[in-house]
């Protein structure tokens, strides 16, 4: 099931741009709840993907647009959780040709925040038309007998681009 949600939130602070997703796309798993507004604040209003034994992995991609094609620094923040703690969660940024994993962790039932700072060649992640793309993948660590299934949730996504 492919679901694309589109809207936009753009803010700024002195000296950098604060960007939230303009698009969220669910490529694996089943979209279960939330919307783009769910991703713009850390408020427990989550973008949720449902998973089960037949579709155990999730892949959600987020995209926004940078006001600048160049950057001296790129900070990325994602707040996530899952309904079980035996999943692996991978965060990646797209460099125009491949996904670069920038964080990996075990899932948590409570929200955890992942912060990534790119200080070396951060503009490699600013694509054509100044697009920025990120991805969250959730994968079971072992074979799972899940019964009713489980969820992977994202509460907040933000890029900060420093020129």
PDB file of C-alpha atoms in Angstrom:
ATOM      1  CA  UNK A   1       0.000   0.000   0.000  1.00  0.00           C
ATOM      2  CA  UNK A   2       1.419   3.355  -1.001  1.00  0.00           C
ATOM      3  CA  UNK A   3       0.061   6.392   0.792  1.00  0.00           C
ATOM      4  CA  UNK A   4       1.221   9.917   0.136  1.00  0.00           C
ATOM      5  CA  UNK A   5       0.237  12.751   2.448  1.00  0.00           C
ATOM      6  CA  UNK A   6       1.103  16.293   1.324  1.00  0.00           C
ATOM      7  CA  UNK A   7       0.996  19.672   3.054  1.00  0.00           C
ATOM      8  CA  UNK A   8       3.687  21.854   4.570  1.00  0.00           C
ATOM      9  CA  UNK A   9       5.099  23.579   7.578  1.00  0.00           C
ATOM     10  CA  UNK A  10       8.107  25.896   7.320  1.00  0.00           C
ATOM     11  CA  UNK A  11       9.637  27.908  10.114  1.00  0.00           C
ATOM     12  CA  UNK A  12      12.938  29.649  10.737  1.00  0.00           C
ATOM     13  CA  UNK A  13      15.298  30.760  13.431  1.00  0.00           C
ATOM     14  CA  UNK A  14      18.052  33.343  13.133  1.00  0.00           C
ATOM     15  CA  UNK A  15      20.871  31.924  11.031  1.00  0.00           C
ATOM     16  CA  UNK A  16      19.185  28.685   9.979  1.00  0.00           C
ATOM     17  CA  UNK A  17      15.986  27.265   8.558  1.00  0.00           C
ATOM     18  CA  UNK A  18      13.753  24.895  10.524  1.00  0.00           C
ATOM     19  CA  UNK A  19      11.859  22.564   8.187  1.00  0.00           C
ATOM     20  CA  UNK A  20       9.152  19.988   8.776  1.00  0.00           C
ATOM     21  CA  UNK A  21       7.982  17.428   6.217  1.00  0.00           C
ATOM     22  CA  UNK A  22       5.964  18.592   3.232  1.00  0.00           C
ATOM     23  CA  UNK A  23       5.324  14.965   2.213  1.00  0.00           C
ATOM     24  CA  UNK A  24       5.155  11.670   4.131  1.00  0.00           C
ATOM     25  CA  UNK A  25       4.951   8.473   2.097  1.00  0.00           C
ATOM     26  CA  UNK A  26       4.361   4.972   3.456  1.00  0.00           C
ATOM     27  CA  UNK A  27       6.062   2.413   1.182  1.00  0.00           C
ATOM     28  CA  UNK A  28       5.962  -0.660   3.439  1.00  0.00           C
ATOM     29  CA  UNK A  29       3.444  -1.454   6.150  1.00  0.00           C
ATOM     30  CA  UNK A  30      -0.082  -0.079   6.279  1.00  0.00           C
ATOM     31  CA  UNK A  31      -0.758   3.574   7.056  1.00  0.00           C
ATOM     32  CA  UNK A  32      -2.796   3.504  10.276  1.00  0.00           C
ATOM     33  CA  UNK A  33      -3.170   7.078  11.510  1.00  0.00           C
ATOM     34  CA  UNK A  34      -1.903  10.620  11.756  1.00  0.00           C
ATOM     35  CA  UNK A  35      -1.017  13.196   9.115  1.00  0.00           C
ATOM     36  CA  UNK A  36       1.624  15.798   8.347  1.00  0.00           C
ATOM     37  CA  UNK A  37       0.507  17.923  11.284  1.00  0.00           C
ATOM     38  CA  UNK A  38       1.348  14.896  13.446  1.00  0.00           C
ATOM     39  CA  UNK A  39       4.997  15.296  12.431  1.00  0.00           C
ATOM     40  CA  UNK A  40       5.418  19.021  13.077  1.00  0.00           C
ATOM     41  CA  UNK A  41       5.322  18.949  16.895  1.00  0.00           C
ATOM     42  CA  UNK A  42       6.388  16.620  19.678  1.00  0.00           C
ATOM     43  CA  UNK A  43       2.861  16.231  20.997  1.00  0.00           C
ATOM     44  CA  UNK A  44       2.075  12.476  20.973  1.00  0.00           C
ATOM     45  CA  UNK A  45      -0.095  12.973  17.873  1.00  0.00           C
ATOM     46  CA  UNK A  46       1.754  10.356  15.814  1.00  0.00           C
ATOM     47  CA  UNK A  47       2.064   9.218  12.201  1.00  0.00           C
ATOM     48  CA  UNK A  48       1.436   5.464  12.634  1.00  0.00           C
ATOM     49  CA  UNK A  49       2.202   2.463  10.442  1.00  0.00           C
ATOM     50  CA  UNK A  50       0.627  -0.940  11.217  1.00  0.00           C
ATOM     51  CA  UNK A  51       2.686  -4.103  10.750  1.00  0.00           C
ATOM     52  CA  UNK A  52       1.968  -7.824  11.019  1.00  0.00           C
ATOM     53  CA  UNK A  53       3.512 -11.211  10.235  1.00  0.00           C
ATOM     54  CA  UNK A  54       2.652 -10.871   6.529  1.00  0.00           C
ATOM     55  CA  UNK A  55       4.122  -7.356   6.291  1.00  0.00           C
ATOM     56  CA  UNK A  56       6.638  -7.177   9.166  1.00  0.00           C
ATOM     57  CA  UNK A  57       8.753  -4.243   7.911  1.00  0.00           C
ATOM     58  CA  UNK A  58       7.876  -0.588   7.596  1.00  0.00           C
ATOM     59  CA  UNK A  59       9.419   2.061   5.386  1.00  0.00           C
ATOM     60  CA  UNK A  60       8.242   5.641   5.624  1.00  0.00           C
ATOM     61  CA  UNK A  61       9.902   8.475   3.726  1.00  0.00           C
ATOM     62  CA  UNK A  62       9.673  12.159   4.560  1.00  0.00           C
ATOM     63  CA  UNK A  63      10.460  15.045   2.234  1.00  0.00           C
ATOM     64  CA  UNK A  64      10.733  18.806   2.525  1.00  0.00           C
ATOM     65  CA  UNK A  65      12.291  21.671   0.561  1.00  0.00           C
ATOM     66  CA  UNK A  66      15.282  23.696   1.684  1.00  0.00           C
ATOM     67  CA  UNK A  67      15.329  27.439   0.966  1.00  0.00           C
ATOM     68  CA  UNK A  68      19.014  27.028   0.036  1.00  0.00           C
ATOM     69  CA  UNK A  69      20.993  24.594  -2.122  1.00  0.00           C
ATOM     70  CA  UNK A  70      24.044  24.970   0.107  1.00  0.00           C
ATOM     71  CA  UNK A  71      24.614  24.314   3.771  1.00  0.00           C
ATOM     72  CA  UNK A  72      27.473  24.359   6.235  1.00  0.00           C
ATOM     73  CA  UNK A  73      25.539  22.147   8.625  1.00  0.00           C
ATOM     74  CA  UNK A  74      22.466  19.913   8.531  1.00  0.00           C
ATOM     75  CA  UNK A  75      20.727  18.728  11.691  1.00  0.00           C
ATOM     76  CA  UNK A  76      18.016  16.095  11.558  1.00  0.00           C
ATOM     77  CA  UNK A  77      15.698  15.161  14.419  1.00  0.00           C
ATOM     78  CA  UNK A  78      13.162  12.350  14.536  1.00  0.00           C
ATOM     79  CA  UNK A  79      11.052  11.239  17.503  1.00  0.00           C
ATOM     80  CA  UNK A  80       9.815   7.672  17.232  1.00  0.00           C
ATOM     81  CA  UNK A  81       8.377   4.714  19.097  1.00  0.00           C
ATOM     82  CA  UNK A  82       6.851   1.298  18.489  1.00  0.00           C
ATOM     83  CA  UNK A  83       4.301  -0.872  20.214  1.00  0.00           C
ATOM     84  CA  UNK A  84       7.041  -3.418  21.013  1.00  0.00           C
ATOM     85  CA  UNK A  85      10.700  -3.117  21.973  1.00  0.00           C
ATOM     86  CA  UNK A  86      12.218  -5.948  19.903  1.00  0.00           C
ATOM     87  CA  UNK A  87      12.412  -4.091  16.588  1.00  0.00           C
ATOM     88  CA  UNK A  88      15.350  -2.380  14.887  1.00  0.00           C
ATOM     89  CA  UNK A  89      14.783   1.153  13.631  1.00  0.00           C
ATOM     90  CA  UNK A  90      17.044   2.735  11.013  1.00  0.00           C
ATOM     91  CA  UNK A  91      17.145   6.402  10.039  1.00  0.00           C
ATOM     92  CA  UNK A  92      18.679   7.350   6.686  1.00  0.00           C
ATOM     93  CA  UNK A  93      19.163  10.471   4.592  1.00  0.00           C
ATOM     94  CA  UNK A  94      19.183  10.391   0.779  1.00  0.00           C
ATOM     95  CA  UNK A  95      22.282  11.824  -0.950  1.00  0.00           C
ATOM     96  CA  UNK A  96      20.934  11.792  -4.504  1.00  0.00           C
ATOM     97  CA  UNK A  97      22.106   8.293  -5.364  1.00  0.00           C
ATOM     98  CA  UNK A  98      21.962   6.188  -2.185  1.00  0.00           C
ATOM     99  CA  UNK A  99      20.478   6.179   1.300  1.00  0.00           C
ATOM    100  CA  UNK A 100      23.056   6.850   4.018  1.00  0.00           C
ATOM    101  CA  UNK A 101      22.177   5.301   7.378  1.00  0.00           C
ATOM    102  CA  UNK A 102      22.735   7.987  10.001  1.00  0.00           C
ATOM    103  CA  UNK A 103      21.216   6.271  13.047  1.00  0.00           C
ATOM    104  CA  UNK A 104      20.205   2.789  14.166  1.00  0.00           C
ATOM    105  CA  UNK A 105      18.592   1.795  17.426  1.00  0.00           C
ATOM    106  CA  UNK A 106      16.337  -0.703  19.123  1.00  0.00           C
ATOM    107  CA  UNK A 107      12.705   0.330  19.243  1.00  0.00           C
ATOM    108  CA  UNK A 108      11.170   1.700  22.402  1.00  0.00           C
ATOM    109  CA  UNK A 109       7.579   1.664  23.583  1.00  0.00           C
ATOM    110  CA  UNK A 110       8.042   5.224  24.837  1.00  0.00           C
ATOM    111  CA  UNK A 111       9.136   8.053  22.538  1.00  0.00           C
ATOM    112  CA  UNK A 112      12.849   8.364  21.842  1.00  0.00           C
ATOM    113  CA  UNK A 113      14.424  11.276  20.011  1.00  0.00           C
ATOM    114  CA  UNK A 114      17.273  10.756  17.564  1.00  0.00           C
ATOM    115  CA  UNK A 115      19.410  13.767  16.678  1.00  0.00           C
ATOM    116  CA  UNK A 116      21.904  13.641  13.829  1.00  0.00           C
ATOM    117  CA  UNK A 117      24.312  16.446  12.900  1.00  0.00           C
ATOM    118  CA  UNK A 118      25.968  16.416   9.489  1.00  0.00           C
ATOM    119  CA  UNK A 119      29.026  18.668   9.511  1.00  0.00           C
ATOM    120  CA  UNK A 120      30.993  17.206   6.585  1.00  0.00           C
ATOM    121  CA  UNK A 121      29.602  18.054   3.151  1.00  0.00           C
ATOM    122  CA  UNK A 122      25.985  18.466   4.340  1.00  0.00           C
ATOM    123  CA  UNK A 123      24.849  19.839   0.967  1.00  0.00           C
ATOM    124  CA  UNK A 124      25.131  16.301  -0.488  1.00  0.00           C
ATOM    125  CA  UNK A 125      21.695  15.747   1.080  1.00  0.00           C
ATOM    126  CA  UNK A 126      20.143  18.789  -0.626  1.00  0.00           C
ATOM    127  CA  UNK A 127      18.877  17.359  -3.900  1.00  0.00           C
ATOM    128  CA  UNK A 128      17.564  18.821  -7.143  1.00  0.00           C
ATOM    129  CA  UNK A 129      14.949  21.529  -6.524  1.00  0.00           C
ATOM    130  CA  UNK A 130      16.426  21.774  -2.980  1.00  0.00           C
ATOM    131  CA  UNK A 131      14.597  18.651  -1.828  1.00  0.00           C
ATOM    132  CA  UNK A 132      15.582  16.941   1.422  1.00  0.00           C
ATOM    133  CA  UNK A 133      14.570  13.290   1.939  1.00  0.00           C
ATOM    134  CA  UNK A 134      14.743  11.042   4.983  1.00  0.00           C
ATOM    135  CA  UNK A 135      13.587   7.511   5.697  1.00  0.00           C
ATOM    136  CA  UNK A 136      12.612   5.476   8.751  1.00  0.00           C
ATOM    137  CA  UNK A 137      12.729   1.702   8.461  1.00  0.00           C
ATOM    138  CA  UNK A 138      11.478  -0.630  11.197  1.00  0.00           C
ATOM    139  CA  UNK A 139      12.480  -4.287  10.986  1.00  0.00           C
ATOM    140  CA  UNK A 140      11.887  -7.182  13.430  1.00  0.00           C
ATOM    141  CA  UNK A 141      15.073  -8.491  15.039  1.00  0.00           C
ATOM    142  CA  UNK A 142      13.777 -12.068  15.070  1.00  0.00           C
ATOM    143  CA  UNK A 143      10.830 -14.052  13.764  1.00  0.00           C
ATOM    144  CA  UNK A 144       7.764 -12.582  15.404  1.00  0.00           C
ATOM    145  CA  UNK A 145       4.530 -14.287  16.359  1.00  0.00           C
ATOM    146  CA  UNK A 146       2.588 -11.089  16.737  1.00  0.00           C
ATOM    147  CA  UNK A 147      -1.012 -12.139  17.017  1.00  0.00           C
ATOM    148  CA  UNK A 148      -2.782  -8.868  16.282  1.00  0.00           C
ATOM    149  CA  UNK A 149       0.247  -7.037  14.835  1.00  0.00           C
ATOM    150  CA  UNK A 150       2.215  -4.020  16.024  1.00  0.00           C
ATOM    151  CA  UNK A 151       2.912  -0.406  15.093  1.00  0.00           C
ATOM    152  CA  UNK A 152       5.812   1.884  14.274  1.00  0.00           C
ATOM    153  CA  UNK A 153       5.125   5.525  15.111  1.00  0.00           C
ATOM    154  CA  UNK A 154       6.744   8.850  14.309  1.00  0.00           C
ATOM    155  CA  UNK A 155       5.831  11.848  16.457  1.00  0.00           C
ATOM    156  CA  UNK A 156       8.171  14.533  15.128  1.00  0.00           C
ATOM    157  CA  UNK A 157      10.459  15.130  12.130  1.00  0.00           C
ATOM    158  CA  UNK A 158      12.617  18.199  11.581  1.00  0.00           C
ATOM    159  CA  UNK A 159      15.557  19.321   9.468  1.00  0.00           C
ATOM    160  CA  UNK A 160      17.607  22.367  10.412  1.00  0.00           C
ATOM    161  CA  UNK A 161      19.651  23.783   7.541  1.00  0.00           C
ATOM    162  CA  UNK A 162      22.439  26.213   8.423  1.00  0.00           C
ATOM    163  CA  UNK A 163      23.775  28.157   5.424  1.00  0.00           C
TER     164      UNK A 163
END
